[in-house]
GROMACS .gro file of C-alpha atoms in nm:
model
  347
    1UNK     CA    1  -0.007   0.022   0.002
    2UNK     CA    2   0.111   0.334  -0.106
    3UNK     CA    3   0.192   0.601   0.178
    4UNK     CA    4   0.096   0.934   0.112
    5UNK     CA    5   0.104   1.220   0.325
    6UNK     CA    6  -0.074   1.567   0.317
    7UNK     CA    7   0.042   1.875   0.486
    8UNK     CA    8  -0.194   2.111   0.618
    9UNK     CA    9  -0.581   2.068   0.744
   10UNK     CA   10  -0.705   2.351   0.606
   11UNK     CA   11  -0.977   2.333   0.340
   12UNK     CA   12  -0.726   2.280   0.061
   13UNK     CA   13  -0.530   2.022   0.270
   14UNK     CA   14  -0.863   1.827   0.370
   15UNK     CA   15  -1.005   1.849   0.005
   16UNK     CA   16  -0.674   1.675  -0.115
   17UNK     CA   17  -0.653   1.430   0.166
   18UNK     CA   18  -1.036   1.357   0.107
   19UNK     CA   19  -1.016   1.322  -0.252
   20UNK     CA   20  -0.704   1.078  -0.228
   21UNK     CA   21  -0.850   0.901   0.042
   22UNK     CA   22  -1.192   0.807  -0.116
   23UNK     CA   23  -1.052   0.736  -0.498
   24UNK     CA   24  -0.774   0.518  -0.380
   25UNK     CA   25  -0.928   0.333  -0.128
   26UNK     CA   26  -0.745   0.003  -0.047
   27UNK     CA   27  -0.431   0.137  -0.240
   28UNK     CA   28  -0.312   0.448  -0.046
   29UNK     CA   29  -0.258   0.487   0.346
   30UNK     CA   30  -0.342   0.900   0.359
   31UNK     CA   31  -0.198   1.047   0.668
   32UNK     CA   32  -0.259   1.427   0.723
   33UNK     CA   33  -0.022   1.628   0.944
   34UNK     CA   34  -0.127   1.991   1.061
   35UNK     CA   35  -0.026   2.183   1.370
   36UNK     CA   36  -0.366   2.354   1.371
   37UNK     CA   37  -0.733   2.216   1.283
   38UNK     CA   38  -1.052   2.338   1.283
   39UNK     CA   39  -1.168   2.579   1.415
   40UNK     CA   40  -0.818   2.717   1.432
   41UNK     CA   41  -0.711   2.753   1.068
   42UNK     CA   42  -0.734   3.053   0.857
   43UNK     CA   43  -1.031   2.970   0.680
   44UNK     CA   44  -1.250   2.929   0.990
   45UNK     CA   45  -1.266   3.325   1.034
   46UNK     CA   46  -1.381   3.362   0.655
   47UNK     CA   47  -1.737   3.392   0.554
   48UNK     CA   48  -1.706   3.124   0.286
   49UNK     CA   49  -1.866   3.283   0.014
   50UNK     CA   50  -1.786   3.121  -0.338
   51UNK     CA   51  -1.625   3.365  -0.555
   52UNK     CA   52  -1.281   3.426  -0.688
   53UNK     CA   53  -1.077   3.663  -0.516
   54UNK     CA   54  -0.720   3.763  -0.474
   55UNK     CA   55  -0.544   3.572  -0.730
   56UNK     CA   56  -0.285   3.727  -0.874
   57UNK     CA   57  -0.167   3.622  -1.235
   58UNK     CA   58  -0.347   3.296  -1.216
   59UNK     CA   59  -0.447   3.212  -1.558
   60UNK     CA   60  -0.858   3.277  -1.598
   61UNK     CA   61  -0.929   2.913  -1.759
   62UNK     CA   62  -0.794   2.754  -1.452
   63UNK     CA   63  -0.975   2.974  -1.238
   64UNK     CA   64  -1.290   2.909  -1.370
   65UNK     CA   65  -1.225   2.536  -1.395
   66UNK     CA   66  -1.122   2.499  -1.026
   67UNK     CA   67  -1.428   2.714  -0.911
   68UNK     CA   68  -1.676   2.546  -1.120
   69UNK     CA   69  -1.598   2.202  -1.001
   70UNK     CA   70  -1.634   2.358  -0.625
   71UNK     CA   71  -1.932   2.518  -0.720
   72UNK     CA   72  -2.111   2.196  -0.856
   73UNK     CA   73  -1.942   2.004  -0.514
   74UNK     CA   74  -2.121   2.268  -0.314
   75UNK     CA   75  -2.433   2.209  -0.547
   76UNK     CA   76  -2.468   1.812  -0.488
   77UNK     CA   77  -2.409   1.887  -0.139
   78UNK     CA   78  -2.719   2.060  -0.106
   79UNK     CA   79  -2.907   1.845  -0.332
   80UNK     CA   80  -2.809   1.511  -0.132
   81UNK     CA   81  -2.954   1.664   0.217
   82UNK     CA   82  -2.584   1.747   0.359
   83UNK     CA   83  -2.621   2.139   0.314
   84UNK     CA   84  -2.648   2.185   0.746
   85UNK     CA   85  -2.372   1.943   0.805
   86UNK     CA   86  -2.133   2.089   0.572
   87UNK     CA   87  -2.230   2.464   0.643
   88UNK     CA   88  -2.367   2.482   0.255
   89UNK     CA   89  -2.617   2.727   0.225
   90UNK     CA   90  -2.779   2.919  -0.086
   91UNK     CA   91  -2.739   3.331  -0.080
   92UNK     CA   92  -2.805   3.641  -0.337
   93UNK     CA   93  -2.552   3.872  -0.391
   94UNK     CA   94  -2.481   4.189  -0.551
   95UNK     CA   95  -2.096   4.253  -0.672
   96UNK     CA   96  -2.040   4.626  -0.736
   97UNK     CA   97  -1.728   4.829  -0.824
   98UNK     CA   98  -1.659   5.197  -0.890
   99UNK     CA   99  -1.384   5.097  -1.101
  100UNK     CA  100  -1.391   5.235  -1.469
  101UNK     CA  101  -1.359   4.994  -1.785
  102UNK     CA  102  -1.471   4.659  -1.545
  103UNK     CA  103  -1.569   4.353  -1.766
  104UNK     CA  104  -1.797   4.059  -1.678
  105UNK     CA  105  -1.618   3.778  -1.488
  106UNK     CA  106  -1.519   3.491  -1.664
  107UNK     CA  107  -1.682   3.284  -1.396
  108UNK     CA  108  -2.059   3.462  -1.465
  109UNK     CA  109  -2.206   3.140  -1.607
  110UNK     CA  110  -2.101   2.923  -1.323
  111UNK     CA  111  -2.340   3.084  -1.066
  112UNK     CA  112  -2.717   3.088  -1.086
  113UNK     CA  113  -2.903   3.362  -1.254
  114UNK     CA  114  -2.610   3.608  -1.300
  115UNK     CA  115  -2.764   3.963  -1.462
  116UNK     CA  116  -2.584   4.259  -1.527
  117UNK     CA  117  -2.771   4.558  -1.355
  118UNK     CA  118  -2.919   4.799  -1.550
  119UNK     CA  119  -2.843   5.196  -1.545
  120UNK     CA  120  -3.148   5.245  -1.348
  121UNK     CA  121  -3.081   4.975  -1.084
  122UNK     CA  122  -2.707   5.119  -1.036
  123UNK     CA  123  -2.858   5.466  -0.998
  124UNK     CA  124  -3.108   5.348  -0.686
  125UNK     CA  125  -2.769   5.175  -0.545
  126UNK     CA  126  -2.552   5.450  -0.609
  127UNK     CA  127  -2.800   5.685  -0.395
  128UNK     CA  128  -2.848   5.426  -0.125
  129UNK     CA  129  -2.480   5.377  -0.058
  130UNK     CA  130  -2.335   5.707  -0.151
  131UNK     CA  131  -2.100   5.529  -0.433
  132UNK     CA  132  -2.046   5.651  -0.773
  133UNK     CA  133  -2.088   5.236  -0.872
  134UNK     CA  134  -1.957   5.183  -1.262
  135UNK     CA  135  -2.076   4.851  -1.291
  136UNK     CA  136  -2.251   4.584  -1.101
  137UNK     CA  137  -2.453   4.236  -1.108
  138UNK     CA  138  -2.715   4.038  -0.925
  139UNK     CA  139  -2.642   3.646  -0.872
  140UNK     CA  140  -2.742   3.350  -0.679
  141UNK     CA  141  -2.449   3.146  -0.538
  142UNK     CA  142  -2.316   2.943  -0.222
  143UNK     CA  143  -2.130   3.010   0.062
  144UNK     CA  144  -1.966   2.705   0.244
  145UNK     CA  145  -1.890   2.812   0.587
  146UNK     CA  146  -1.554   2.634   0.707
  147UNK     CA  147  -1.677   2.629   1.096
  148UNK     CA  148  -1.888   2.334   0.945
  149UNK     CA  149  -1.709   2.262   0.611
  150UNK     CA  150  -1.376   2.154   0.751
  151UNK     CA  151  -1.529   1.916   1.034
  152UNK     CA  152  -1.740   1.733   0.757
  153UNK     CA  153  -1.424   1.722   0.533
  154UNK     CA  154  -1.225   1.579   0.829
  155UNK     CA  155  -1.522   1.308   0.896
  156UNK     CA  156  -1.514   1.216   0.532
  157UNK     CA  157  -1.124   1.173   0.543
  158UNK     CA  158  -1.144   0.959   0.868
  159UNK     CA  159  -1.430   0.725   0.705
  160UNK     CA  160  -1.200   0.658   0.398
  161UNK     CA  161  -0.923   0.550   0.633
  162UNK     CA  162  -0.742   0.859   0.690
  163UNK     CA  163  -0.498   0.901   0.982
  164UNK     CA  164  -0.427   1.226   1.152
  165UNK     CA  165  -0.102   1.349   1.345
  166UNK     CA  166  -0.094   1.690   1.512
  167UNK     CA  167   0.270   1.793   1.428
  168UNK     CA  168   0.422   2.143   1.295
  169UNK     CA  169   0.654   2.046   0.973
  170UNK     CA  170   0.908   2.368   0.983
  171UNK     CA  171   1.118   2.229   0.639
  172UNK     CA  172   0.981   1.969   0.383
  173UNK     CA  173   1.365   1.810   0.424
  174UNK     CA  174   1.269   1.661   0.787
  175UNK     CA  175   1.066   1.430   0.560
  176UNK     CA  176   1.329   1.280   0.425
  177UNK     CA  177   1.382   1.012   0.583
  178UNK     CA  178   1.001   0.910   0.657
  179UNK     CA  179   0.934   0.687   0.371
  180UNK     CA  180   0.622   0.824   0.221
  181UNK     CA  181   0.599   0.767  -0.149
  182UNK     CA  182   0.429   1.116  -0.203
  183UNK     CA  183   0.352   1.437  -0.014
  184UNK     CA  184   0.123   1.687  -0.095
  185UNK     CA  185   0.233   2.053   0.038
  186UNK     CA  186  -0.129   2.246   0.121
  187UNK     CA  187   0.035   2.467   0.367
  188UNK     CA  188  -0.116   2.841   0.244
  189UNK     CA  189   0.114   3.062   0.380
  190UNK     CA  190   0.326   2.828   0.550
  191UNK     CA  191   0.475   2.741   0.185
  192UNK     CA  192   0.684   3.059   0.274
  193UNK     CA  193   0.907   2.954   0.461
  194UNK     CA  194   0.860   2.602   0.406
  195UNK     CA  195   0.978   2.604   0.020
  196UNK     CA  196   1.130   2.961   0.074
  197UNK     CA  197   0.937   3.063  -0.188
  198UNK     CA  198   0.964   3.448  -0.225
  199UNK     CA  199   0.639   3.451  -0.463
  200UNK     CA  200   0.423   3.389  -0.115
  201UNK     CA  201   0.324   3.681   0.069
  202UNK     CA  202   0.030   3.748   0.333
  203UNK     CA  203  -0.265   3.944   0.209
  204UNK     CA  204  -0.417   4.101   0.568
  205UNK     CA  205  -0.809   4.059   0.600
  206UNK     CA  206  -0.976   4.216   0.901
  207UNK     CA  207  -1.348   4.148   0.906
  208UNK     CA  208  -1.592   4.178   1.221
  209UNK     CA  209  -1.903   3.897   1.274
  210UNK     CA  210  -2.210   4.075   1.404
  211UNK     CA  211  -2.565   3.999   1.496
  212UNK     CA  212  -2.793   4.094   1.197
  213UNK     CA  213  -3.007   3.801   1.182
  214UNK     CA  214  -3.262   4.007   0.915
  215UNK     CA  215  -2.955   4.036   0.651
  216UNK     CA  216  -2.993   3.787   0.397
  217UNK     CA  217  -2.832   3.929   0.087
  218UNK     CA  218  -2.442   3.991   0.013
  219UNK     CA  219  -2.324   4.306  -0.078
  220UNK     CA  220  -1.955   4.327  -0.247
  221UNK     CA  221  -1.787   4.604  -0.367
  222UNK     CA  222  -1.486   4.507  -0.563
  223UNK     CA  223  -1.349   4.876  -0.541
  224UNK     CA  224  -0.990   4.936  -0.438
  225UNK     CA  225  -1.169   5.112  -0.126
  226UNK     CA  226  -1.471   4.902  -0.093
  227UNK     CA  227  -1.629   4.680   0.173
  228UNK     CA  228  -1.840   4.388   0.213
  229UNK     CA  229  -2.153   4.210   0.405
  230UNK     CA  230  -2.195   3.836   0.375
  231UNK     CA  231  -2.445   3.706   0.613
  232UNK     CA  232  -2.388   3.323   0.759
  233UNK     CA  233  -2.613   3.122   0.913
  234UNK     CA  234  -2.570   3.262   1.298
  235UNK     CA  235  -2.347   3.591   1.232
  236UNK     CA  236  -2.321   3.862   0.947
  237UNK     CA  237  -1.937   3.911   0.840
  238UNK     CA  238  -1.855   4.252   0.763
  239UNK     CA  239  -1.505   4.353   0.615
  240UNK     CA  240  -1.268   4.429   0.507
  241UNK     CA  241  -0.924   4.477   0.448
  242UNK     CA  242  -0.658   4.327   0.165
  243UNK     CA  243  -0.321   4.444   0.276
  244UNK     CA  244  -0.062   4.272   0.133
  245UNK     CA  245   0.297   4.170   0.290
  246UNK     CA  246   0.141   4.270   0.672
  247UNK     CA  247   0.170   3.985   0.896
  248UNK     CA  248  -0.018   4.219   1.185
  249UNK     CA  249  -0.302   3.948   1.294
  250UNK     CA  250  -0.441   4.210   1.556
  251UNK     CA  251  -0.751   4.413   1.510
  252UNK     CA  252  -0.637   4.737   1.401
  253UNK     CA  253  -0.860   5.047   1.519
  254UNK     CA  254  -0.822   5.255   1.188
  255UNK     CA  255  -0.936   4.954   0.991
  256UNK     CA  256  -1.236   4.891   1.224
  257UNK     CA  257  -1.347   5.231   1.136
  258UNK     CA  258  -1.331   5.172   0.742
  259UNK     CA  259  -1.546   4.873   0.799
  260UNK     CA  260  -1.766   5.029   1.002
  261UNK     CA  261  -1.855   5.352   0.791
  262UNK     CA  262  -1.834   5.151   0.495
  263UNK     CA  263  -2.063   4.899   0.556
  264UNK     CA  264  -2.322   5.063   0.756
  265UNK     CA  265  -2.315   5.290   0.449
  266UNK     CA  266  -2.435   4.952   0.246
  267UNK     CA  267  -2.671   4.843   0.508
  268UNK     CA  268  -2.778   5.114   0.707
  269UNK     CA  269  -2.921   4.882   1.006
  270UNK     CA  270  -2.567   4.762   1.054
  271UNK     CA  271  -2.495   5.045   1.244
  272UNK     CA  272  -2.705   4.919   1.593
  273UNK     CA  273  -2.574   4.555   1.526
  274UNK     CA  274  -2.384   4.441   1.818
  275UNK     CA  275  -2.030   4.343   1.729
  276UNK     CA  276  -1.968   3.948   1.835
  277UNK     CA  277  -1.594   3.939   1.741
  278UNK     CA  278  -1.319   4.091   1.559
  279UNK     CA  279  -1.109   3.873   1.339
  280UNK     CA  280  -0.796   3.910   1.152
  281UNK     CA  281  -0.682   3.610   0.919
  282UNK     CA  282  -0.375   3.631   0.658
  283UNK     CA  283  -0.479   3.497   0.339
  284UNK     CA  284  -0.209   3.286   0.154
  285UNK     CA  285  -0.147   3.518  -0.149
  286UNK     CA  286   0.084   3.442  -0.426
  287UNK     CA  287   0.148   3.563  -0.789
  288UNK     CA  288  -0.020   3.259  -0.905
  289UNK     CA  289  -0.192   2.928  -0.754
  290UNK     CA  290   0.061   2.625  -0.781
  291UNK     CA  291  -0.034   2.304  -0.859
  292UNK     CA  292   0.233   2.092  -0.988
  293UNK     CA  293   0.452   1.815  -0.926
  294UNK     CA  294   0.805   1.853  -0.779
  295UNK     CA  295   1.105   1.629  -0.726
  296UNK     CA  296   1.193   1.845  -0.448
  297UNK     CA  297   1.577   1.820  -0.377
  298UNK     CA  298   1.658   1.853   0.020
  299UNK     CA  299   1.991   2.027   0.138
  300UNK     CA  300   2.140   1.681   0.181
  301UNK     CA  301   2.064   1.615  -0.207
  302UNK     CA  302   1.758   1.396  -0.117
  303UNK     CA  303   1.478   1.396  -0.372
  304UNK     CA  304   1.130   1.413  -0.260
  305UNK     CA  305   0.819   1.334  -0.462
  306UNK     CA  306   0.550   1.626  -0.389
  307UNK     CA  307   0.236   1.770  -0.510
  308UNK     CA  308   0.236   2.176  -0.437
  309UNK     CA  309  -0.083   2.293  -0.395
  310UNK     CA  310  -0.124   2.659  -0.221
  311UNK     CA  311  -0.116   3.008  -0.301
  312UNK     CA  312  -0.520   3.024  -0.296
  313UNK     CA  313  -0.521   3.408  -0.209
  314UNK     CA  314  -0.859   3.500  -0.094
  315UNK     CA  315  -1.037   3.209  -0.251
  316UNK     CA  316  -0.931   2.881  -0.021
  317UNK     CA  317  -1.326   2.765  -0.021
  318UNK     CA  318  -1.395   2.866  -0.405
  319UNK     CA  319  -1.125   2.651  -0.517
  320UNK     CA  320  -1.074   2.364  -0.297
  321UNK     CA  321  -1.248   2.087  -0.473
  322UNK     CA  322  -1.124   2.161  -0.791
  323UNK     CA  323  -0.769   2.216  -0.713
  324UNK     CA  324  -0.790   1.888  -0.499
  325UNK     CA  325  -0.927   1.715  -0.865
  326UNK     CA  326  -0.601   1.830  -1.010
  327UNK     CA  327  -0.365   1.700  -0.730
  328UNK     CA  328  -0.560   1.345  -0.739
  329UNK     CA  329  -0.474   1.338  -1.119
  330UNK     CA  330  -0.136   1.435  -1.048
  331UNK     CA  331  -0.095   1.179  -0.766
  332UNK     CA  332  -0.272   0.905  -0.990
  333UNK     CA  333   0.003   0.955  -1.291
  334UNK     CA  334   0.296   0.963  -1.016
  335UNK     CA  335   0.208   0.624  -0.844
  336UNK     CA  336   0.010   0.458  -1.110
  337UNK     CA  337  -0.296   0.426  -0.894
  338UNK     CA  338  -0.662   0.390  -1.024
  339UNK     CA  339  -1.003   0.495  -0.864
  340UNK     CA  340  -1.145   0.269  -0.645
  341UNK     CA  341  -1.418   0.464  -0.462
  342UNK     CA  342  -1.471   0.410  -0.080
  343UNK     CA  343  -1.823   0.253  -0.063
  344UNK     CA  344  -1.892   0.475   0.255
  345UNK     CA  345  -1.821   0.773   0.066
  346UNK     CA  346  -2.183   1.002   0.032
  347UNK     CA  347  -2.085   1.133  -0.255
   0.00000   0.00000   0.00000
C-alpha cells in the first residue's frame, strides 16, 4: 500500500486528503499532518462565500475550472441533504465596483441567474450607498462556512481510512527519512518558509462578525476601497481589508472604522448591530496558484516527490474541490493508482 502524506488541514489540505483517501481506497494510506485544525485555521474566520478573489496572475481558464468544480460540489451537497452538516447555504449577491472599464467575470456562467445591473438599478444603489458605481451584477451562489465545512471534510477523511498527526513541519527536508511515496503540500502561507518560496505573501484581512439576523443578501464592492457584507447562518461578516505583506494579526482601530463606516453605508441597519467578534486572518497570497508535481531536492541532496497545492489567495473555499481534483490526477500519474471509490463515501 502506498504511503501518502498531506501537509496542512485547511480547506485545501482536507479536500486533497479526502479526494485521495476516497478515490484510492485500499491502495493508499493517507496521513494528514497539521499543527492546527478547525476551528483554528485561517479559513475558519472567513465567511466562506464562493467567489474568485485575490488570485494574482492565475490563468482565467484555471480559475473557472477549479471554481466551477467546487461550485458543483456545493450544489451536490445541497441536493443530497448535506447542506446543514457541511455549512452550505444558497445566498443572493450583489457584486459592484466603482472602477472604470470593468469587464463581466469569466465565471458568470457558473453562478445562478447572473444578471448585469441596469443603469436604473445602479442609480438606485448609488443613491442608497453614496458610491459612484460604474458596474454591477446580481446572482445567487453558495456560502460554505468553514466552521462546518472543515469538520464535515475531516469526518469523510476519517471514514475513508485517513490518519491524522498533530505536528508542525518546519521544512520539507525533515520528511526525507519518513518513507512516504508522495507528499502533498497544502500549507498555504506556511509554504513561504517551508519551501523558501519568495512569491508567497500574506494578504491581511480584518473583519467583524455582527448579529444581523435580518440580513439575507450579500453585498460586495470590488473597488480598491470597497467593503463587503456577507451573511452567515449565525452571524453576518462585515469587512474588510486586503493588505499585502502585512503580518499583523491584531485588529486595527483604523481598519475597524473603515469597516464600520463603509458597511453601514451599504446596509444602514448595521449601525446598531452588536459586534460579536473581530478577527484578522492572513490569506495565502501568491503571484499565481501553484499546483504541480516537483522532485523536491533537500539540502542533503535527497529527492522528495511533492505535489504543490498552495497560493489560493482569498479563494481557498472557492477553489478547494477543483484544485483537489488536479492533485488527485497528479497522484494517480505518479503512483500509477486507479480509482477505487470508498464504499462509505456519500458522494
